[in-house]
PDB file of C-alpha atoms in Angstrom:
ATOM      1  CA  MET A   1     -76.980   2.708 -21.717  1.00  0.00           C
ATOM      2  CA  LYS A   2     -74.832   5.173 -19.777  1.00  0.00           C
ATOM      3  CA  GLY A   3     -72.205   5.094 -17.004  1.00  0.00           C
ATOM      4  CA  ASN A   4     -71.945   2.088 -14.917  1.00  0.00           C
ATOM      5  CA  ARG A   5     -74.967   0.788 -16.643  1.00  0.00           C
ATOM      6  CA  THR A   6     -73.054  -0.084 -19.580  1.00  0.00           C
ATOM      7  CA  GLY A   7     -72.556  -3.576 -20.295  1.00  0.00           C
ATOM      8  CA  ARG A   8     -74.415  -4.869 -17.274  1.00  0.00           C
ATOM      9  CA  TRP A   9     -75.522  -8.367 -18.387  1.00  0.00           C
ATOM     10  CA  LYS A  10     -76.018 -11.586 -16.266  1.00  0.00           C
ATOM     11  CA  THR A  11     -76.564 -15.033 -18.097  1.00  0.00           C
ATOM     12  CA  ALA A  12     -77.498 -18.346 -16.901  1.00  0.00           C
ATOM     13  CA  LEU A  13     -78.673 -21.685 -18.840  1.00  0.00           C
ATOM     14  CA  ALA A  14     -82.235 -22.961 -18.495  1.00  0.00           C
ATOM     15  CA  GLY A  15     -84.261 -25.763 -19.967  1.00  0.00           C
ATOM     16  CA  LEU A  16     -87.490 -25.438 -21.968  1.00  0.00           C
ATOM     17  CA  GLY A  17     -88.059 -29.315 -22.288  1.00  0.00           C
ATOM     18  CA  ALA A  18     -86.417 -32.355 -23.744  1.00  0.00           C
ATOM     19  CA  GLY A  19     -83.662 -31.471 -26.096  1.00  0.00           C
ATOM     20  CA  LEU A  20     -84.188 -27.608 -25.579  1.00  0.00           C
ATOM     21  CA  VAL A  21     -81.655 -25.314 -23.759  1.00  0.00           C
ATOM     22  CA  ALA A  22     -82.113 -21.716 -23.073  1.00  0.00           C
ATOM     23  CA  LEU A  23     -80.155 -18.647 -22.168  1.00  0.00           C
ATOM     24  CA  LEU A  24     -81.600 -16.241 -19.788  1.00  0.00           C
ATOM     25  CA  ILE A  25     -80.372 -12.866 -20.366  1.00  0.00           C
ATOM     26  CA  VAL A  26     -81.042  -9.959 -18.071  1.00  0.00           C
ATOM     27  CA  SER A  27     -80.286  -6.489 -19.395  1.00  0.00           C
ATOM     28  CA  CYS A  28     -81.112  -2.754 -18.548  1.00  0.00           C
ATOM     29  CA  GLY A  29     -81.375  -0.110 -20.725  1.00  0.00           C
ATOM     30  CA  ASP A  30     -83.614   2.434 -22.755  1.00  0.00           C
ATOM     31  CA  GLU A  31     -86.181  -0.298 -23.842  1.00  0.00           C
ATOM     32  CA  ASP A  32     -87.052  -0.559 -19.788  1.00  0.00           C
ATOM     33  CA  LYS A  33     -88.027   2.921 -20.022  1.00  0.00           C
ATOM     34  CA  SER A  34     -90.481   3.206 -22.888  1.00  0.00           C
ATOM     35  CA  ASP A  35     -93.871   4.250 -22.684  1.00  0.00           C
ATOM     36  CA  VAL A  36     -95.091   0.581 -23.953  1.00  0.00           C
ATOM     37  CA  THR A  37     -93.008  -0.778 -20.624  1.00  0.00           C
ATOM     38  CA  GLU A  38     -94.843   1.752 -18.394  1.00  0.00           C
ATOM     39  CA  VAL A  39     -98.009   0.271 -19.476  1.00  0.00           C
ATOM     40  CA  TRP A  40     -96.845  -3.382 -19.184  1.00  0.00           C
ATOM     41  CA  LYS A  41     -95.341  -2.549 -15.796  1.00  0.00           C
ATOM     42  CA  ALA A  42     -98.638  -0.879 -14.454  1.00  0.00           C
ATOM     43  CA  ALA A  43    -100.720  -3.934 -15.903  1.00  0.00           C
ATOM     44  CA  ASN A  44     -98.725  -6.571 -14.300  1.00  0.00           C
ATOM     45  CA  GLU A  45     -98.567  -4.811 -10.932  1.00  0.00           C
ATOM     46  CA  GLN A  46    -102.323  -4.362 -11.123  1.00  0.00           C
ATOM     47  CA  ILE A  47    -103.160  -7.941 -11.622  1.00  0.00           C
ATOM     48  CA  PHE A  48    -100.407  -8.924  -8.939  1.00  0.00           C
ATOM     49  CA  SER A  49    -102.272  -6.627  -6.519  1.00  0.00           C
ATOM     50  CA  GLU A  50    -105.683  -8.303  -7.323  1.00  0.00           C
ATOM     51  CA  ILE A  51    -104.261 -11.751  -6.726  1.00  0.00           C
ATOM     52  CA  SER A  52    -102.684 -10.554  -3.286  1.00  0.00           C
ATOM     53  CA  ARG A  53    -105.992  -9.539  -2.201  1.00  0.00           C
ATOM     54  CA  ASN A  54    -107.815 -12.708  -3.286  1.00  0.00           C
ATOM     55  CA  SER A  55    -108.695 -15.002  -0.368  1.00  0.00           C
ATOM     56  CA  GLU A  56    -108.104 -17.936  -2.440  1.00  0.00           C
ATOM     57  CA  TYR A  57    -104.361 -17.333  -2.471  1.00  0.00           C
ATOM     58  CA  THR A  58    -102.019 -17.639   0.589  1.00  0.00           C
ATOM     59  CA  GLU A  59     -99.059 -15.333   0.927  1.00  0.00           C
ATOM     60  CA  LEU A  60     -95.572 -16.946   1.362  1.00  0.00           C
ATOM     61  CA  PRO A  61     -92.859 -13.930   2.035  1.00  0.00           C
ATOM     62  CA  SER A  62     -89.369 -14.468   0.619  1.00  0.00           C
ATOM     63  CA  PRO A  63     -86.481 -15.411   2.977  1.00  0.00           C
ATOM     64  CA  GLY A  64     -84.655 -12.218   1.948  1.00  0.00           C
ATOM     65  CA  ASN A  65     -87.630  -9.857   2.452  1.00  0.00           C
ATOM     66  CA  ASN A  66     -87.843  -9.133  -1.230  1.00  0.00           C
ATOM     67  CA  GLY A  67     -91.474  -9.402  -1.447  1.00  0.00           C
ATOM     68  CA  SER A  68     -93.842 -12.243  -1.736  1.00  0.00           C
ATOM     69  CA  ILE A  69     -95.451 -14.848  -3.553  1.00  0.00           C
ATOM     70  CA  TYR A  70     -98.952 -16.287  -3.661  1.00  0.00           C
ATOM     71  CA  TYR A  71    -100.028 -19.756  -4.275  1.00  0.00           C
ATOM     72  CA  LYS A  72    -103.278 -21.836  -4.676  1.00  0.00           C
ATOM     73  CA  VAL A  73    -103.298 -25.579  -4.029  1.00  0.00           C
ATOM     74  CA  LEU A  74    -104.681 -27.343  -7.111  1.00  0.00           C
ATOM     75  CA  LYS A  75    -103.975 -30.807  -5.632  1.00  0.00           C
ATOM     76  CA  LYS A  76    -102.868 -32.039  -2.256  1.00  0.00           C
ATOM     77  CA  GLY A  77    -100.148 -34.709  -2.166  1.00  0.00           C
ATOM     78  CA  GLU A  78     -99.723 -37.384   0.390  1.00  0.00           C
ATOM     79  CA  GLY A  79     -96.284 -37.315   0.966  1.00  0.00           C
ATOM     80  CA  THR A  80     -94.401 -36.725   4.243  1.00  0.00           C
ATOM     81  CA  LYS A  81     -90.683 -36.093   3.368  1.00  0.00           C
ATOM     82  CA  GLN A  82     -90.031 -32.334   3.848  1.00  0.00           C
ATOM     83  CA  ILE A  83     -88.130 -30.441   0.884  1.00  0.00           C
ATOM     84  CA  TYR A  84     -85.312 -28.288   2.034  1.00  0.00           C
ATOM     85  CA  PHE A  85     -83.197 -25.423   0.481  1.00  0.00           C
ATOM     86  CA  THR A  86     -80.633 -28.379  -0.357  1.00  0.00           C
ATOM     87  CA  SER A  87     -83.247 -31.012  -1.434  1.00  0.00           C
ATOM     88  CA  THR A  88     -83.334 -32.222  -5.158  1.00  0.00           C
ATOM     89  CA  VAL A  89     -86.659 -33.009  -6.335  1.00  0.00           C
ATOM     90  CA  GLN A  90     -88.373 -33.984  -9.680  1.00  0.00           C
ATOM     91  CA  ILE A  91     -91.149 -31.755 -11.063  1.00  0.00           C
ATOM     92  CA  TYR A  92     -93.668 -31.092 -13.898  1.00  0.00           C
ATOM     93  CA  TYR A  93     -94.037 -27.378 -14.228  1.00  0.00           C
ATOM     94  CA  LYS A  94     -95.595 -24.390 -16.448  1.00  0.00           C
ATOM     95  CA  SER A  95     -94.940 -20.895 -16.753  1.00  0.00           C
ATOM     96  CA  TRP A  96     -97.310 -18.169 -18.236  1.00  0.00           C
ATOM     97  CA  PHE A  97     -97.939 -14.569 -18.742  1.00  0.00           C
ATOM     98  CA  THR A  98    -100.686 -12.809 -16.679  1.00  0.00           C
ATOM     99  CA  VAL A  99    -101.659  -9.873 -18.834  1.00  0.00           C
ATOM    100  CA  SER A 100    -102.170  -9.171 -22.537  1.00  0.00           C
ATOM    101  CA  ASN A 101    -100.341  -6.314 -24.669  1.00  0.00           C
ATOM    102  CA  SER A 102    -100.544  -6.081 -28.445  1.00  0.00           C
ATOM    103  CA  ASP A 103     -97.517  -3.946 -28.692  1.00  0.00           C
ATOM    104  CA  LEU A 104     -95.381  -6.634 -27.169  1.00  0.00           C
ATOM    105  CA  ASN A 105     -97.340  -9.499 -28.940  1.00  0.00           C
ATOM    106  CA  ILE A 106     -98.428 -11.100 -25.647  1.00  0.00           C
ATOM    107  CA  SER A 107    -101.688 -12.460 -24.830  1.00  0.00           C
ATOM    108  CA  LYS A 108    -102.883 -13.258 -21.328  1.00  0.00           C
ATOM    109  CA  GLY A 109    -102.076 -16.837 -20.523  1.00  0.00           C
ATOM    110  CA  ASP A 110     -99.413 -17.383 -23.207  1.00  0.00           C
ATOM    111  CA  VAL A 111     -97.111 -20.321 -22.028  1.00  0.00           C
ATOM    112  CA  PHE A 112     -93.350 -19.596 -22.418  1.00  0.00           C
ATOM    113  CA  GLN A 113     -91.728 -22.587 -20.786  1.00  0.00           C
ATOM    114  CA  GLN A 114     -93.337 -26.066 -19.655  1.00  0.00           C
ATOM    115  CA  LYS A 115     -92.604 -29.656 -18.653  1.00  0.00           C
ATOM    116  CA  LEU A 116     -95.559 -31.675 -18.542  1.00  0.00           C
ATOM    117  CA  PHE A 117     -96.711 -35.213 -17.878  1.00  0.00           C
ATOM    118  CA  ASP A 118     -97.231 -35.474 -21.707  1.00  0.00           C
ATOM    119  CA  ASP A 119     -93.551 -34.537 -22.104  1.00  0.00           C
ATOM    120  CA  GLY A 120     -92.696 -37.746 -20.440  1.00  0.00           C
ATOM    121  CA  THR A 121     -89.949 -37.829 -17.515  1.00  0.00           C
ATOM    122  CA  PRO A 122     -90.327 -34.988 -15.103  1.00  0.00           C
ATOM    123  CA  VAL A 123     -87.442 -32.546 -14.760  1.00  0.00           C
ATOM    124  CA  ALA A 124     -84.727 -32.678 -11.811  1.00  0.00           C
ATOM    125  CA  VAL A 125     -84.166 -29.758 -10.072  1.00  0.00           C
ATOM    126  CA  ALA A 126     -82.113 -28.425  -7.008  1.00  0.00           C
ATOM    127  CA  VAL A 127     -84.291 -26.269  -4.845  1.00  0.00           C
ATOM    128  CA  ASN A 128     -81.486 -23.907  -4.331  1.00  0.00           C
ATOM    129  CA  GLY A 129     -81.394 -23.059  -7.919  1.00  0.00           C
ATOM    130  CA  TYR A 130     -78.258 -24.649  -9.094  1.00  0.00           C
ATOM    131  CA  LEU A 131     -78.678 -26.146 -12.734  1.00  0.00           C
ATOM    132  CA  THR A 132     -79.862 -29.659 -12.928  1.00  0.00           C
ATOM    133  CA  ASP A 133     -80.666 -31.097 -16.500  1.00  0.00           C
ATOM    134  CA  TYR A 134     -80.281 -27.647 -17.738  1.00  0.00           C
ATOM    135  CA  THR A 135     -83.269 -26.020 -16.037  1.00  0.00           C
ATOM    136  CA  VAL A 136     -83.102 -22.867 -14.096  1.00  0.00           C
ATOM    137  CA  LEU A 137     -85.481 -22.711 -10.852  1.00  0.00           C
ATOM    138  CA  THR A 138     -86.466 -19.373 -10.158  1.00  0.00           C
ATOM    139  CA  GLU A 139     -86.574 -17.827  -6.668  1.00  0.00           C
ATOM    140  CA  ALA A 140     -90.369 -18.216  -6.564  1.00  0.00           C
ATOM    141  CA  ARG A 141     -90.242 -21.873  -7.496  1.00  0.00           C
ATOM    142  CA  SER A 142     -87.484 -22.346  -4.757  1.00  0.00           C
ATOM    143  CA  ILE A 143     -89.840 -20.738  -2.011  1.00  0.00           C
ATOM    144  CA  ALA A 144     -92.582 -22.681  -3.221  1.00  0.00           C
ATOM    145  CA  LEU A 145     -90.902 -25.742  -3.209  1.00  0.00           C
ATOM    146  CA  GLN A 146     -89.827 -25.731   0.372  1.00  0.00           C
ATOM    147  CA  HIS A 147     -93.599 -25.659   1.446  1.00  0.00           C
ATOM    148  CA  MET A 148     -94.720 -28.337  -0.662  1.00  0.00           C
ATOM    149  CA  VAL A 149     -94.744 -32.349  -0.457  1.00  0.00           C
ATOM    150  CA  GLU A 150     -94.712 -35.059  -3.097  1.00  0.00           C
ATOM    151  CA  GLY A 151     -97.914 -34.897  -5.103  1.00  0.00           C
ATOM    152  CA  ASP A 152     -98.777 -31.438  -4.263  1.00  0.00           C
ATOM    153  CA  LYS A 153     -99.848 -29.401  -7.119  1.00  0.00           C
ATOM    154  CA  TRP A 154     -99.698 -25.541  -6.789  1.00  0.00           C
ATOM    155  CA  GLU A 155    -100.596 -22.434  -8.881  1.00  0.00           C
ATOM    156  CA  VAL A 156     -97.856 -19.808  -7.947  1.00  0.00           C
ATOM    157  CA  TRP A 157     -97.922 -16.076  -8.562  1.00  0.00           C
ATOM    158  CA  ALA A 158     -94.510 -14.263  -8.549  1.00  0.00           C
ATOM    159  CA  PRO A 159     -93.809 -10.678  -9.006  1.00  0.00           C
ATOM    160  CA  CYS A 160     -91.043  -9.641 -11.204  1.00  0.00           C
ATOM    161  CA  MET A 161     -88.384  -9.376  -8.520  1.00  0.00           C
ATOM    162  CA  LEU A 162     -88.940 -13.101  -7.767  1.00  0.00           C
ATOM    163  CA  ALA A 163     -89.613 -14.370 -11.009  1.00  0.00           C
ATOM    164  CA  PHE A 164     -86.068 -15.166 -12.229  1.00  0.00           C
ATOM    165  CA  ARG A 165     -83.702 -14.597  -9.515  1.00  0.00           C
ATOM    166  CA  ASP A 166     -82.913 -11.112  -9.748  1.00  0.00           C
ATOM    167  CA  ALA A 167     -84.335  -8.201  -8.187  1.00  0.00           C
ATOM    168  CA  ASP A 168     -84.124  -5.572 -10.540  1.00  0.00           C
ATOM    169  CA  CYS A 169     -86.806  -6.660 -12.837  1.00  0.00           C
ATOM    170  CA  TYR A 170     -84.814  -6.450 -16.034  1.00  0.00           C
ATOM    171  CA  THR A 171     -85.632  -8.144 -19.451  1.00  0.00           C
ATOM    172  CA  TYR A 172     -84.944 -11.625 -20.108  1.00  0.00           C
ATOM    173  CA  TYR A 173     -84.595 -13.695 -23.163  1.00  0.00           C
ATOM    174  CA  LEU A 174     -85.215 -17.407 -23.645  1.00  0.00           C
ATOM    175  CA  ILE A 175     -83.184 -18.750 -26.518  1.00  0.00           C
ATOM    176  CA  ASP A 176     -83.560 -22.153 -28.335  1.00  0.00           C
ATOM    177  CA  THR A 177     -80.068 -23.816 -28.718  1.00  0.00           C
ATOM    178  CA  ASP A 178     -80.603 -23.579 -32.588  1.00  0.00           C
ATOM    179  CA  ALA A 179     -81.623 -20.057 -32.524  1.00  0.00           C
ATOM    180  CA  SER A 180     -84.320 -20.737 -34.335  1.00  0.00           C
ATOM    181  CA  LYS A 181     -86.866 -19.370 -31.831  1.00  0.00           C
ATOM    182  CA  SER A 182     -86.779 -17.241 -28.588  1.00  0.00           C
ATOM    183  CA  VAL A 183     -89.318 -15.994 -26.232  1.00  0.00           C
ATOM    184  CA  ARG A 184     -88.819 -12.267 -24.757  1.00  0.00           C
ATOM    185  CA  ILE A 185     -89.841 -11.989 -21.057  1.00  0.00           C
ATOM    186  CA  PRO A 186     -90.496  -7.975 -20.878  1.00  0.00           C
ATOM    187  CA  ALA A 187     -89.137  -6.220 -17.772  1.00  0.00           C
ATOM    188  CA  TYR A 188     -91.630  -6.351 -14.900  1.00  0.00           C
ATOM    189  CA  SER A 189     -93.369  -9.056 -15.845  1.00  0.00           C
ATOM    190  CA  THR A 190     -95.642 -10.834 -13.103  1.00  0.00           C
ATOM    191  CA  VAL A 191     -95.410 -14.572 -14.089  1.00  0.00           C
ATOM    192  CA  VAL A 192     -97.514 -17.805 -12.992  1.00  0.00           C
ATOM    193  CA  PHE A 193     -95.996 -21.121 -12.291  1.00  0.00           C
ATOM    194  CA  GLU A 194     -97.682 -24.436 -12.127  1.00  0.00           C
ATOM    195  CA  ILE A 195     -95.699 -26.650 -10.403  1.00  0.00           C
ATOM    196  CA  GLU A 196     -96.149 -30.353  -9.538  1.00  0.00           C
ATOM    197  CA  VAL A 197     -93.740 -32.432  -7.187  1.00  0.00           C
ATOM    198  CA  VAL A 198     -93.427 -35.704  -8.458  1.00  0.00           C
ATOM    199  CA  LYS A 199     -90.472 -37.155  -6.188  1.00  0.00           C
ATOM    200  CA  VAL A 200     -88.309 -35.721  -3.472  1.00  0.00           C
ATOM    201  CA  SER A 201     -85.084 -37.431  -4.411  1.00  0.00           C
ATOM    202  CA  GLN A 202     -82.785 -36.103  -1.658  1.00  0.00           C
TER     203      GLN A 202
END
C-alpha cells in the first residue's frame, strides 16, 4: 500500500449463526490488483449483468444512486405491516457466491453466511444497518427489506458496492470468534442473499 492508502481499514461485527460472531475487514492493497482478482471481477460483473437482463428479476435502485439490486420473489407473504428504514425485523437468511474460481478455492453456490429455519430462532436485525444480535445488515438487504412484508421470501442479487455497505468493493474477511475458521470474501464479489421476513417487530 502506498501514500494515503496505507492503513485504510474498516471493521464491523457480524453474526454467522448461534454462538458465532464475525469480523468484517475491508482492505485495499496490492492483492486487489492481481490477475486472479481481474478474472474474478470480470466473471462477477458478467453474471450480474446477465441477471440484470433476466425478466425473472426486478430492479430496485439504491437510495444513494450507487447501483441497483435485483430480486425474485420465492414466496409471497400475507403481511400488511410496512417495513421502514427505522424498523426492526426478524429474518432467516442465506448468502452465497455466484461464480467459481479454483485459484480462490471458491465454487459457485458456496454458502458463506446463513441463519435458517433449522437453526431455530430467526435473527433480529435493524433495517438501518445497526447491529442487533451481532448481525451486520448489508445495504442490499436493507434496500430489499423496505419493499418486503411478513412472510415474503426473496432471492436478492447484489453487486459488490452494495453487498457489504461499502462502495469501494474491497476484500472482506468473516472470522469466527475462536479464530478456528474464516471466510474470505474477495474484492468485487457479486453476492446472492436469500431473505425471509418472519416478523416485523417495530
